[in-house]
PDB file of C-alpha atoms and ligand atoms in Angstrom:
ATOM      1  CA  MET A   1     -74.294 159.406 189.629  1.00  0.00           C
ATOM      2  CA  HIS A   2     -76.206 157.404 186.668  1.00  0.00           C
ATOM      3  CA  GLY A   3     -75.750 160.107 183.501  1.00  0.00           C
ATOM      4  CA  SER A   4     -79.029 160.710 181.644  1.00  0.00           C
ATOM      5  CA  GLU A   5     -80.051 159.765 177.695  1.00  0.00           C
ATOM      6  CA  ASP A   6     -78.715 163.032 176.773  1.00  0.00           C
ATOM      7  CA  ASP A   7     -75.646 162.660 178.441  1.00  0.00           C
ATOM      8  CA  PRO A   8     -72.572 162.280 175.523  1.00  0.00           C
ATOM      9  CA  ALA A   9     -70.566 160.328 178.165  1.00  0.00           C
ATOM     10  CA  VAL A  10     -73.718 157.687 177.928  1.00  0.00           C
ATOM     11  CA  GLN A  11     -72.722 155.034 175.867  1.00  0.00           C
ATOM     12  CA  ASP A  12     -75.070 153.437 173.448  1.00  0.00           C
ATOM     13  CA  SER A  13     -76.413 150.274 173.819  1.00  0.00           C
ATOM     14  CA  ALA A  14     -75.611 147.982 170.846  1.00  0.00           C
ATOM     15  CA  SER A  15     -77.994 147.589 168.625  1.00  0.00           C
ATOM     16  CA  TYR A  16     -76.562 145.296 166.156  1.00  0.00           C
ATOM     17  CA  ASP A  17     -75.314 141.953 165.801  1.00  0.00           C
ATOM     18  CA  GLU A  18     -71.955 141.984 166.791  1.00  0.00           C
ATOM     19  CA  GLU A  19     -69.577 138.927 165.378  1.00  0.00           C
ATOM     20  CA  PRO A  20     -68.976 136.360 167.758  1.00  0.00           C
ATOM     21  CA  GLU A  21     -65.840 136.888 170.229  1.00  0.00           C
ATOM     22  CA  ARG A  22     -63.630 134.264 168.815  1.00  0.00           C
ATOM     23  CA  GLY A  23     -64.928 133.461 165.465  1.00  0.00           C
ATOM     24  CA  PRO A  24     -63.838 130.836 162.641  1.00  0.00           C
ATOM     25  CA  GLU A  25     -60.488 129.535 163.031  1.00  0.00           C
ATOM     26  CA  ARG A  26     -57.915 130.223 160.726  1.00  0.00           C
ATOM     27  CA  ARG A  27     -58.093 128.219 157.207  1.00  0.00           C
ATOM     28  CA  HIS A  28     -55.257 126.464 156.219  1.00  0.00           C
ATOM     29  CA  VAL A  29     -54.324 125.056 152.919  1.00  0.00           C
ATOM     30  CA  HIS A  30     -50.906 123.218 151.910  1.00  0.00           C
ATOM     31  CA  ALA A  31     -49.480 123.345 148.044  1.00  0.00           C
ATOM     32  CA  GLY A  32     -46.099 122.157 147.045  1.00  0.00           C
ATOM     33  CA  GLY A  33     -43.693 123.215 150.343  1.00  0.00           C
ATOM     34  CA  THR A  34     -46.232 126.494 151.364  1.00  0.00           C
ATOM     35  CA  GLU A  35     -48.730 126.919 153.069  1.00  0.00           C
ATOM     36  CA  ILE A  36     -51.692 129.609 152.836  1.00  0.00           C
ATOM     37  CA  VAL A  37     -53.450 130.551 155.707  1.00  0.00           C
ATOM     38  CA  VAL A  38     -56.296 132.668 155.861  1.00  0.00           C
ATOM     39  CA  ALA A  39     -57.117 135.121 158.705  1.00  0.00           C
ATOM     40  CA  ARG A  40     -59.705 134.299 161.301  1.00  0.00           C
ATOM     41  CA  TYR A  41     -61.456 137.202 160.635  1.00  0.00           C
ATOM     42  CA  ALA A  42     -61.934 138.380 156.649  1.00  0.00           C
ATOM     43  CA  GLY A  43     -64.112 139.965 154.344  1.00  0.00           C
ATOM     44  CA  TYR A  44     -68.134 140.826 154.545  1.00  0.00           C
ATOM     45  CA  CYS A  45     -68.562 142.395 158.091  1.00  0.00           C
ATOM     46  CA  TYR A  46     -72.020 142.768 159.604  1.00  0.00           C
ATOM     47  CA  GLY A  47     -72.643 146.275 158.029  1.00  0.00           C
ATOM     48  CA  VAL A  48     -71.839 145.413 154.500  1.00  0.00           C
ATOM     49  CA  GLU A  49     -73.750 142.096 154.213  1.00  0.00           C
ATOM     50  CA  ARG A  50     -76.918 144.281 155.864  1.00  0.00           C
ATOM     51  CA  ALA A  51     -76.522 147.177 153.103  1.00  0.00           C
ATOM     52  CA  LEU A  52     -75.983 144.583 150.454  1.00  0.00           C
ATOM     53  CA  ARG A  53     -78.889 143.059 151.614  1.00  0.00           C
ATOM     54  CA  LEU A  54     -81.411 145.845 152.032  1.00  0.00           C
ATOM     55  CA  THR A  55     -80.034 146.516 148.306  1.00  0.00           C
ATOM     56  CA  GLY A  56     -81.551 143.162 147.177  1.00  0.00           C
ATOM     57  CA  GLU A  57     -84.485 144.010 149.092  1.00  0.00           C
ATOM     58  CA  ALA A  58     -85.152 147.585 147.451  1.00  0.00           C
ATOM     59  CA  LEU A  59     -84.948 145.524 144.132  1.00  0.00           C
ATOM     60  CA  GLU A  60     -87.854 142.967 144.295  1.00  0.00           C
ATOM     61  CA  GLY A  61     -90.311 145.489 145.892  1.00  0.00           C
ATOM     62  CA  ALA A  62     -89.236 149.131 146.404  1.00  0.00           C
ATOM     63  CA  PRO A  63     -89.891 152.167 143.768  1.00  0.00           C
ATOM     64  CA  ALA A  64     -88.009 151.652 140.593  1.00  0.00           C
ATOM     65  CA  PRO A  65     -85.371 152.890 139.593  1.00  0.00           C
ATOM     66  CA  VAL A  66     -82.938 151.849 142.671  1.00  0.00           C
ATOM     67  CA  ALA A  67     -80.094 153.731 143.371  1.00  0.00           C
ATOM     68  CA  THR A  68     -77.092 154.481 145.636  1.00  0.00           C
ATOM     69  CA  LEU A  69     -75.630 157.289 146.877  1.00  0.00           C
ATOM     70  CA  GLY A  70     -72.115 156.613 145.510  1.00  0.00           C
ATOM     71  CA  PRO A  71     -71.287 152.787 145.025  1.00  0.00           C
ATOM     72  CA  ILE A  72     -72.984 150.480 147.922  1.00  0.00           C
ATOM     73  CA  ILE A  73     -69.259 149.462 148.926  1.00  0.00           C
ATOM     74  CA  HIS A  74     -66.190 150.039 148.048  1.00  0.00           C
ATOM     75  CA  ASN A  75     -65.506 146.737 145.978  1.00  0.00           C
ATOM     76  CA  PRO A  76     -66.191 147.466 141.848  1.00  0.00           C
ATOM     77  CA  SER A  77     -66.722 143.846 141.162  1.00  0.00           C
ATOM     78  CA  VAL A  78     -70.173 143.578 143.303  1.00  0.00           C
ATOM     79  CA  VAL A  79     -70.980 146.992 142.573  1.00  0.00           C
ATOM     80  CA  GLY A  80     -70.623 146.442 138.165  1.00  0.00           C
ATOM     81  CA  SER A  81     -73.037 143.156 139.124  1.00  0.00           C
ATOM     82  CA  LEU A  82     -75.313 145.216 141.341  1.00  0.00           C
ATOM     83  CA  GLU A  83     -75.478 147.499 137.954  1.00  0.00           C
ATOM     84  CA  GLU A  84     -76.229 144.465 135.869  1.00  0.00           C
ATOM     85  CA  ARG A  85     -79.617 144.120 137.968  1.00  0.00           C
ATOM     86  CA  GLY A  86     -80.810 147.445 137.897  1.00  0.00           C
ATOM     87  CA  VAL A  87     -79.133 149.182 140.855  1.00  0.00           C
ATOM     88  CA  ARG A  88     -77.561 152.447 139.805  1.00  0.00           C
ATOM     89  CA  VAL A  89     -75.070 154.576 141.210  1.00  0.00           C
ATOM     90  CA  VAL A  90     -75.814 158.193 141.461  1.00  0.00           C
ATOM     91  CA  ASP A  91     -73.559 160.904 143.263  1.00  0.00           C
ATOM     92  CA  ASP A  92     -76.299 163.292 144.724  1.00  0.00           C
ATOM     93  CA  VAL A  93     -79.856 163.298 145.419  1.00  0.00           C
ATOM     94  CA  THR A  94     -81.718 162.936 142.127  1.00  0.00           C
ATOM     95  CA  THR A  95     -85.529 162.846 140.768  1.00  0.00           C
ATOM     96  CA  ASP A  96     -84.214 160.785 138.550  1.00  0.00           C
ATOM     97  CA  VAL A  97     -85.003 157.680 140.882  1.00  0.00           C
ATOM     98  CA  GLY A  98     -87.821 156.017 143.012  1.00  0.00           C
ATOM     99  CA  THR A  99     -86.029 154.691 145.469  1.00  0.00           C
ATOM    100  CA  LEU A 100     -82.384 156.051 146.995  1.00  0.00           C
ATOM    101  CA  ILE A 101     -80.396 154.077 149.072  1.00  0.00           C
ATOM    102  CA  VAL A 102     -77.992 155.343 151.711  1.00  0.00           C
ATOM    103  CA  ARG A 103     -74.468 153.511 151.819  1.00  0.00           C
ATOM    104  CA  THR A 104     -72.941 152.016 155.207  1.00  0.00           C
ATOM    105  CA  HIS A 105     -70.728 155.349 155.385  1.00  0.00           C
ATOM    106  CA  GLY A 106     -74.052 157.417 156.077  1.00  0.00           C
ATOM    107  CA  VAL A 107     -74.186 160.574 154.990  1.00  0.00           C
ATOM    108  CA  SER A 108     -75.195 164.266 156.766  1.00  0.00           C
ATOM    109  CA  PRO A 109     -78.603 164.481 158.067  1.00  0.00           C
ATOM    110  CA  ASP A 110     -79.222 166.971 155.460  1.00  0.00           C
ATOM    111  CA  VAL A 111     -78.706 164.834 152.580  1.00  0.00           C
ATOM    112  CA  ILE A 112     -81.623 162.689 153.459  1.00  0.00           C
ATOM    113  CA  ALA A 113     -83.792 165.766 155.013  1.00  0.00           C
ATOM    114  CA  ARG A 114     -83.327 166.847 150.921  1.00  0.00           C
ATOM    115  CA  ALA A 115     -83.892 163.102 149.542  1.00  0.00           C
ATOM    116  CA  ARG A 116     -87.280 163.032 151.670  1.00  0.00           C
ATOM    117  CA  SER A 117     -88.075 166.667 150.600  1.00  0.00           C
ATOM    118  CA  ARG A 118     -88.426 165.319 146.647  1.00  0.00           C
ATOM    119  CA  ARG A 119     -90.445 162.743 147.761  1.00  0.00           C
ATOM    120  CA  LEU A 120     -87.907 159.936 147.070  1.00  0.00           C
ATOM    121  CA  ASN A 121     -88.297 156.553 149.001  1.00  0.00           C
ATOM    122  CA  VAL A 122     -85.004 156.500 151.122  1.00  0.00           C
ATOM    123  CA  VAL A 123     -83.479 153.327 151.933  1.00  0.00           C
ATOM    124  CA  ASP A 124     -80.816 153.859 155.071  1.00  0.00           C
ATOM    125  CA  ALA A 125     -78.289 151.400 155.157  1.00  0.00           C
ATOM    126  CA  THR A 126     -76.174 153.394 157.370  1.00  0.00           C
ATOM    127  CA  CYS A 127     -74.034 150.702 159.621  1.00  0.00           C
ATOM    128  CA  PRO A 128     -75.211 150.472 163.178  1.00  0.00           C
ATOM    129  CA  PHE A 129     -72.148 151.334 163.711  1.00  0.00           C
ATOM    130  CA  VAL A 130     -71.882 154.305 161.834  1.00  0.00           C
ATOM    131  CA  SER A 131     -75.002 155.684 163.697  1.00  0.00           C
ATOM    132  CA  VAL A 132     -73.489 155.455 166.774  1.00  0.00           C
ATOM    133  CA  ALA A 133     -70.472 157.483 166.162  1.00  0.00           C
ATOM    134  CA  GLN A 134     -73.077 160.263 164.358  1.00  0.00           C
ATOM    135  CA  ARG A 135     -75.283 160.241 167.394  1.00  0.00           C
ATOM    136  CA  LYS A 136     -71.849 160.907 169.288  1.00  0.00           C
ATOM    137  CA  ALA A 137     -71.498 163.931 167.385  1.00  0.00           C
ATOM    138  CA  ALA A 138     -74.425 165.612 167.623  1.00  0.00           C
ATOM    139  CA  GLN A 139     -74.672 164.849 171.483  1.00  0.00           C
ATOM    140  CA  LEU A 140     -71.355 166.656 172.015  1.00  0.00           C
ATOM    141  CA  ARG A 141     -71.805 169.228 169.349  1.00  0.00           C
ATOM    142  CA  GLU A 142     -75.495 170.366 171.941  1.00  0.00           C
ATOM    143  CA  ALA A 143     -73.337 169.748 174.664  1.00  0.00           C
ATOM    144  CA  GLY A 144     -70.461 172.600 174.037  1.00  0.00           C
ATOM    145  CA  TYR A 145     -68.077 170.436 173.296  1.00  0.00           C
ATOM    146  CA  ALA A 146     -65.390 171.279 170.818  1.00  0.00           C
ATOM    147  CA  VAL A 147     -65.677 168.279 168.476  1.00  0.00           C
ATOM    148  CA  VAL A 148     -62.509 166.240 166.689  1.00  0.00           C
ATOM    149  CA  ILE A 149     -63.002 163.794 164.448  1.00  0.00           C
ATOM    150  CA  LEU A 150     -60.228 161.526 163.494  1.00  0.00           C
ATOM    151  CA  GLY A 151     -60.699 160.218 159.671  1.00  0.00           C
ATOM    152  CA  GLU A 152     -59.765 160.701 156.795  1.00  0.00           C
ATOM    153  CA  ARG A 153     -60.794 164.444 155.406  1.00  0.00           C
ATOM    154  CA  ASP A 154     -62.795 163.254 152.309  1.00  0.00           C
ATOM    155  CA  HIS A 155     -63.723 160.179 153.286  1.00  0.00           C
ATOM    156  CA  PRO A 156     -67.775 159.390 152.806  1.00  0.00           C
ATOM    157  CA  GLU A 157     -68.250 158.488 156.152  1.00  0.00           C
ATOM    158  CA  VAL A 158     -66.042 161.609 157.520  1.00  0.00           C
ATOM    159  CA  VAL A 159     -68.523 163.742 155.526  1.00  0.00           C
ATOM    160  CA  GLY A 160     -71.457 162.691 157.017  1.00  0.00           C
ATOM    161  CA  LEU A 161     -70.059 162.721 160.333  1.00  0.00           C
ATOM    162  CA  GLN A 162     -68.737 166.130 160.059  1.00  0.00           C
ATOM    163  CA  GLY A 163     -72.453 167.058 159.176  1.00  0.00           C
ATOM    164  CA  PHE A 164     -73.436 165.627 162.789  1.00  0.00           C
ATOM    165  CA  ALA A 165     -71.069 167.704 164.747  1.00  0.00           C
ATOM    166  CA  GLY A 166     -71.153 170.693 162.857  1.00  0.00           C
ATOM    167  CA  ALA A 167     -69.287 173.201 161.068  1.00  0.00           C
ATOM    168  CA  ASP A 168     -66.977 174.227 163.246  1.00  0.00           C
ATOM    169  CA  ALA A 169     -65.844 170.279 163.622  1.00  0.00           C
ATOM    170  CA  VAL A 170     -62.385 170.072 163.384  1.00  0.00           C
ATOM    171  CA  VAL A 171     -61.192 166.970 161.186  1.00  0.00           C
ATOM    172  CA  VAL A 172     -57.647 165.146 161.383  1.00  0.00           C
ATOM    173  CA  GLU A 173     -56.101 162.343 160.190  1.00  0.00           C
ATOM    174  CA  ASP A 174     -53.500 162.167 163.155  1.00  0.00           C
ATOM    175  CA  ALA A 175     -52.232 163.712 166.392  1.00  0.00           C
ATOM    176  CA  SER A 176     -49.852 165.920 164.099  1.00  0.00           C
ATOM    177  CA  GLY A 177     -52.873 167.811 162.115  1.00  0.00           C
ATOM    178  CA  LEU A 178     -54.479 169.038 165.727  1.00  0.00           C
ATOM    179  CA  PRO A 179     -54.828 172.718 166.259  1.00  0.00           C
ATOM    180  CA  VAL A 180     -53.260 172.466 169.461  1.00  0.00           C
ATOM    181  CA  GLU A 181     -54.082 176.388 170.153  1.00  0.00           C
ATOM    182  CA  ARG A 182     -57.238 176.606 168.864  1.00  0.00           C
ATOM    183  CA  LEU A 183     -58.890 173.025 171.448  1.00  0.00           C
ATOM    184  CA  ARG A 184     -56.421 175.111 174.801  1.00  0.00           C
ATOM    185  CA  GLY A 185     -58.416 174.743 177.871  1.00  0.00           C
ATOM    186  CA  ARG A 186     -61.456 174.323 175.520  1.00  0.00           C
ATOM    187  CA  ARG A 187     -63.954 171.220 176.413  1.00  0.00           C
ATOM    188  CA  VAL A 188     -62.983 168.691 174.021  1.00  0.00           C
ATOM    189  CA  GLY A 189     -65.370 165.733 172.215  1.00  0.00           C
ATOM    190  CA  VAL A 190     -63.839 163.130 170.408  1.00  0.00           C
ATOM    191  CA  VAL A 191     -65.330 160.528 167.661  1.00  0.00           C
ATOM    192  CA  VAL A 192     -63.112 158.022 165.440  1.00  0.00           C
ATOM    193  CA  GLN A 193     -63.962 157.272 161.751  1.00  0.00           C
ATOM    194  CA  THR A 194     -64.876 153.674 162.435  1.00  0.00           C
ATOM    195  CA  THR A 195     -62.497 152.160 159.996  1.00  0.00           C
ATOM    196  CA  GLN A 196     -59.341 153.713 162.333  1.00  0.00           C
ATOM    197  CA  THR A 197     -56.524 152.186 164.226  1.00  0.00           C
ATOM    198  CA  ARG A 198     -56.171 152.072 167.953  1.00  0.00           C
ATOM    199  CA  ALA A 199     -53.074 152.937 167.617  1.00  0.00           C
ATOM    200  CA  ASN A 200     -54.014 156.318 165.999  1.00  0.00           C
ATOM    201  CA  LEU A 201     -56.517 156.927 168.253  1.00  0.00           C
ATOM    202  CA  SER A 202     -54.162 156.445 171.193  1.00  0.00           C
ATOM    203  CA  ALA A 203     -51.439 159.027 169.918  1.00  0.00           C
ATOM    204  CA  LEU A 204     -54.223 161.660 169.420  1.00  0.00           C
ATOM    205  CA  ALA A 205     -55.711 161.555 173.026  1.00  0.00           C
ATOM    206  CA  ALA A 206     -51.992 161.732 174.408  1.00  0.00           C
ATOM    207  CA  GLU A 207     -51.696 164.568 172.832  1.00  0.00           C
ATOM    208  CA  LEU A 208     -55.153 165.931 173.677  1.00  0.00           C
ATOM    209  CA  ALA A 209     -54.919 165.130 176.783  1.00  0.00           C
ATOM    210  CA  PRO A 210     -52.427 167.888 178.403  1.00  0.00           C
ATOM    211  CA  VAL A 211     -53.789 170.470 176.139  1.00  0.00           C
ATOM    212  CA  ALA A 212     -57.860 170.433 176.978  1.00  0.00           C
ATOM    213  CA  ARG A 213     -59.849 171.498 180.122  1.00  0.00           C
ATOM    214  CA  GLU A 214     -61.848 168.080 179.526  1.00  0.00           C
ATOM    215  CA  LEU A 215     -62.032 165.404 177.265  1.00  0.00           C
ATOM    216  CA  LEU A 216     -64.155 163.065 176.156  1.00  0.00           C
ATOM    217  CA  VAL A 217     -62.806 160.358 173.559  1.00  0.00           C
ATOM    218  CA  PHE A 218     -65.415 158.158 171.874  1.00  0.00           C
ATOM    219  CA  ASN A 219     -63.844 155.149 170.564  1.00  0.00           C
ATOM    220  CA  THR A 220     -66.084 154.705 167.760  1.00  0.00           C
ATOM    221  CA  VAL A 221     -63.933 152.282 165.927  1.00  0.00           C
ATOM    222  CA  CYS A 222     -66.264 149.028 165.025  1.00  0.00           C
ATOM    223  CA  ASP A 223     -66.095 145.839 166.024  1.00  0.00           C
ATOM    224  CA  ALA A 224     -65.466 144.530 162.478  1.00  0.00           C
ATOM    225  CA  THR A 225     -62.706 146.775 162.207  1.00  0.00           C
ATOM    226  CA  GLU A 226     -61.059 145.577 165.319  1.00  0.00           C
ATOM    227  CA  LYS A 227     -61.437 141.699 164.392  1.00  0.00           C
ATOM    228  CA  ARG A 228     -60.064 142.238 161.372  1.00  0.00           C
ATOM    229  CA  GLN A 229     -56.805 144.226 162.346  1.00  0.00           C
ATOM    230  CA  SER A 230     -55.955 142.340 165.125  1.00  0.00           C
ATOM    231  CA  ALA A 231     -56.341 139.234 163.079  1.00  0.00           C
ATOM    232  CA  ALA A 232     -54.619 140.568 160.626  1.00  0.00           C
ATOM    233  CA  CYS A 233     -51.588 141.606 162.597  1.00  0.00           C
ATOM    234  CA  GLU A 234     -51.459 138.007 163.900  1.00  0.00           C
ATOM    235  CA  LEU A 235     -50.916 136.708 161.061  1.00  0.00           C
ATOM    236  CA  ALA A 236     -48.718 139.342 159.947  1.00  0.00           C
ATOM    237  CA  GLU A 237     -46.288 138.201 162.725  1.00  0.00           C
ATOM    238  CA  GLU A 238     -46.253 134.820 161.912  1.00  0.00           C
ATOM    239  CA  VAL A 239     -46.386 134.748 157.828  1.00  0.00           C
ATOM    240  CA  ASP A 240     -43.605 135.456 155.261  1.00  0.00           C
ATOM    241  CA  VAL A 241     -45.612 137.028 152.436  1.00  0.00           C
ATOM    242  CA  VAL A 242     -48.900 138.950 153.712  1.00  0.00           C
ATOM    243  CA  VAL A 243     -52.247 139.711 150.646  1.00  0.00           C
ATOM    244  CA  VAL A 244     -54.630 141.917 151.445  1.00  0.00           C
ATOM    245  CA  VAL A 245     -57.161 141.578 149.191  1.00  0.00           C
ATOM    246  CA  GLY A 246     -59.769 144.543 148.495  1.00  0.00           C
ATOM    247  CA  GLY A 247     -60.948 147.629 146.891  1.00  0.00           C
ATOM    248  CA  ARG A 248     -58.067 150.331 146.396  1.00  0.00           C
ATOM    249  CA  ASN A 249     -60.853 152.716 147.549  1.00  0.00           C
ATOM    250  CA  SER A 250     -61.561 150.306 150.802  1.00  0.00           C
ATOM    251  CA  ALA A 251     -60.005 152.937 153.390  1.00  0.00           C
ATOM    252  CA  ASN A 252     -60.783 149.413 155.787  1.00  0.00           C
ATOM    253  CA  THR A 253     -58.656 147.522 153.286  1.00  0.00           C
ATOM    254  CA  ALA A 254     -56.204 150.246 152.735  1.00  0.00           C
ATOM    255  CA  ARG A 255     -55.957 149.968 156.721  1.00  0.00           C
ATOM    256  CA  LEU A 256     -55.534 146.216 156.913  1.00  0.00           C
ATOM    257  CA  ALA A 257     -52.402 146.472 154.209  1.00  0.00           C
ATOM    258  CA  GLN A 258     -50.785 149.401 155.963  1.00  0.00           C
ATOM    259  CA  LEU A 259     -50.576 147.585 159.527  1.00  0.00           C
ATOM    260  CA  CYS A 260     -49.795 144.127 158.135  1.00  0.00           C
ATOM    261  CA  GLN A 261     -47.045 146.005 156.296  1.00  0.00           C
ATOM    262  CA  ALA A 262     -45.502 147.724 159.046  1.00  0.00           C
ATOM    263  CA  ILE A 263     -45.526 144.067 160.640  1.00  0.00           C
ATOM    264  CA  GLU A 264     -43.763 141.913 157.477  1.00  0.00           C
ATOM    265  CA  PRO A 265     -42.523 144.353 154.949  1.00  0.00           C
ATOM    266  CA  ARG A 266     -43.574 141.410 152.001  1.00  0.00           C
ATOM    267  CA  THR A 267     -47.105 142.640 152.564  1.00  0.00           C
ATOM    268  CA  HIS A 268     -48.940 142.967 148.982  1.00  0.00           C
ATOM    269  CA  HIS A 269     -52.559 144.590 148.833  1.00  0.00           C
ATOM    270  CA  ILE A 270     -54.308 143.684 145.671  1.00  0.00           C
ATOM    271  CA  GLU A 271     -57.670 144.052 144.342  1.00  0.00           C
ATOM    272  CA  SER A 272     -58.443 140.676 142.443  1.00  0.00           C
ATOM    273  CA  ALA A 273     -56.530 137.370 142.239  1.00  0.00           C
ATOM    274  CA  ALA A 274     -54.886 138.134 138.717  1.00  0.00           C
ATOM    275  CA  GLU A 275     -52.740 140.586 140.304  1.00  0.00           C
ATOM    276  CA  LEU A 276     -50.272 137.910 142.285  1.00  0.00           C
ATOM    277  CA  ARG A 277     -47.335 137.870 140.947  1.00  0.00           C
ATOM    278  CA  PRO A 278     -45.148 134.599 141.479  1.00  0.00           C
ATOM    279  CA  GLU A 279     -42.018 136.864 142.378  1.00  0.00           C
ATOM    280  CA  TRP A 280     -43.624 137.710 145.350  1.00  0.00           C
ATOM    281  CA  LEU A 281     -43.903 134.505 146.527  1.00  0.00           C
ATOM    282  CA  GLU A 282     -40.048 133.280 146.472  1.00  0.00           C
ATOM    283  CA  GLY A 283     -38.320 131.876 149.108  1.00  0.00           C
ATOM    284  CA  ALA A 284     -42.080 131.898 151.353  1.00  0.00           C
ATOM    285  CA  ALA A 285     -43.004 128.958 153.486  1.00  0.00           C
ATOM    286  CA  ARG A 286     -46.130 130.414 154.822  1.00  0.00           C
ATOM    287  CA  VAL A 287     -48.391 132.857 153.028  1.00  0.00           C
ATOM    288  CA  GLY A 288     -51.123 134.699 154.734  1.00  0.00           C
ATOM    289  CA  VAL A 289     -54.036 135.985 153.179  1.00  0.00           C
ATOM    290  CA  THR A 290     -56.701 138.741 154.303  1.00  0.00           C
ATOM    291  CA  ALA A 291     -59.479 140.590 153.243  1.00  0.00           C
ATOM    292  CA  GLY A 292     -61.346 144.167 154.138  1.00  0.00           C
ATOM    293  CA  ALA A 293     -64.767 144.294 155.083  1.00  0.00           C
ATOM    294  CA  SER A 294     -65.998 144.844 151.850  1.00  0.00           C
ATOM    295  CA  THR A 295     -64.340 142.062 150.130  1.00  0.00           C
ATOM    296  CA  PRO A 296     -66.598 139.053 148.585  1.00  0.00           C
ATOM    297  CA  ASP A 297     -65.980 135.391 149.697  1.00  0.00           C
ATOM    298  CA  GLU A 298     -65.505 134.779 146.195  1.00  0.00           C
ATOM    299  CA  GLU A 299     -62.675 137.235 145.894  1.00  0.00           C
ATOM    300  CA  ILE A 300     -61.028 135.588 148.668  1.00  0.00           C
ATOM    301  CA  GLU A 301     -61.370 132.147 147.221  1.00  0.00           C
ATOM    302  CA  ALA A 302     -60.227 132.851 143.995  1.00  0.00           C
ATOM    303  CA  THR A 303     -56.567 134.885 145.547  1.00  0.00           C
ATOM    304  CA  VAL A 304     -56.474 131.363 147.706  1.00  0.00           C
ATOM    305  CA  ARG A 305     -56.580 129.201 144.625  1.00  0.00           C
ATOM    306  CA  ALA A 306     -54.339 131.611 142.348  1.00  0.00           C
ATOM    307  CA  LEU A 307     -52.047 131.703 144.982  1.00  0.00           C
ATOM    308  CA  LEU A 308     -52.160 127.327 145.339  1.00  0.00           C
ATOM    309  CA  ASP A 309     -51.462 127.181 141.424  1.00  0.00           C
ATOM    310  CA  LEU A 310     -48.597 129.122 141.936  1.00  0.00           C
ATOM    311  CA  CYS A 311     -46.972 127.482 144.628  1.00  0.00           C
ATOM    312  CA  GLY A 312     -47.867 124.182 143.535  1.00  0.00           C
ATOM    313  CA  GLU A 313     -46.086 124.965 139.861  1.00  0.00           C
TER     314      GLU A 313
HETATM  315  S1  LIG B 401     -66.324 148.216 158.888  1.00  0.00           S
HETATM  316 FE1  LIG B 401     -67.435 148.524 160.280  1.00  0.00          FE
HETATM  317  S2  LIG B 401     -68.665 150.582 160.279  1.00  0.00           S
HETATM  318 FE2  LIG B 401     -68.170 149.879 157.978  1.00  0.00          FE
HETATM  319  S3  LIG B 401     -69.509 149.065 157.523  1.00  0.00           S
HETATM  320 FE3  LIG B 401     -68.774 146.866 158.739  1.00  0.00          FE
HETATM  321  S4  LIG B 401     -69.423 146.926 160.775  1.00  0.00           S
HETATM  322 FE4  LIG B 401     -69.987 148.900 159.746  1.00  0.00          FE
END
C-alpha cells in the first residue's frame, strides 16, 4: 500500500541540489617534514551558500534597510563584513527594517506570520534540509504522535522546530534526557536537528524502541553534515593532529570537533588562523584540517597557510 502526502511516513522528495556523492579529493600540501591534509568535505554547505546569495540579492534590490533575524551564519567574520555592506542583525521582528531575512536555521511559523502582518518583506533563507525537518515535525503533530526533537535545546533551529512540533513536543539532547515514563505506550515520532550525529540518533532510537507503542523516526540529519562528519572522522583516523576551523557558536563545527576529538585527542577548534599554536604541532608528521559548514574558504586557506609557515620554521 502506498502512503498519501499526508502520511508522515512518506519521504519528502529532495527539493535541493545535493552535493556530489564522492566530492572533491583531499588536498595534500607539504612543509618541512610535515604533511597538511584538508578534508574532502570542509567549509560552506549548500544551505549557507544559498542564504548568502539570497542576502546579496536582497542588498541589491529589496526594500531597505535589510536585516537578518539573528546572525545569518555562525561565523563572526562573515557577519562583520555583511554589516559593513549595510546588513543589520536584529533579534526579533521589528518594523525598523524593510526586509527581514530568515536564516538557514529557520524560525517558528508564527515569527514569519508576525513579520508579514507588519508588512515586512520576508526573504526566507531557511535551508531546504531544515524545511524538511519542519514539515515532518508538523506532520507528526497533526497525526497525533508524541513528538521528540533530538537537538540542542536553545539552538535556533530547534526552537524553530518546536514551533512546528507544538508546545507538547519534547526536546532532548541525547537518549539520557528522554522522559521515558511520559512516552511509554504512546505513538512516538522523532525528528532530528540537521547537524546531529548518526550515533546520537541511533542511541535515541534504541532507547525508544522498547518503550513506544509505535515509533516513527525521521533521520533529518542533513546530507552536508553527514558528509562533513564522515570526511572529518576518516581524516582524524589518519593524522596526528586535527585543526577544526569555524565559529565557536556553530553547532556543526562544534560537532566536527567533538567527533574528531574522540578519535584523535590532539584536536583543536579554532575560529581563526591567529589562534594556532606551534606547540600543537610538536612531533606531528600529518596535520588534518577540516571546517564547519559556515566557514568561508578564505579562513580554511588562511589556516593552511599559517600551518605551512609554522611547519616550515
Ligand atoms: S548544515 Fe545542512 S541544514 Fe545546515 S545549512 Fe548546511 S545544508 Fe542546510
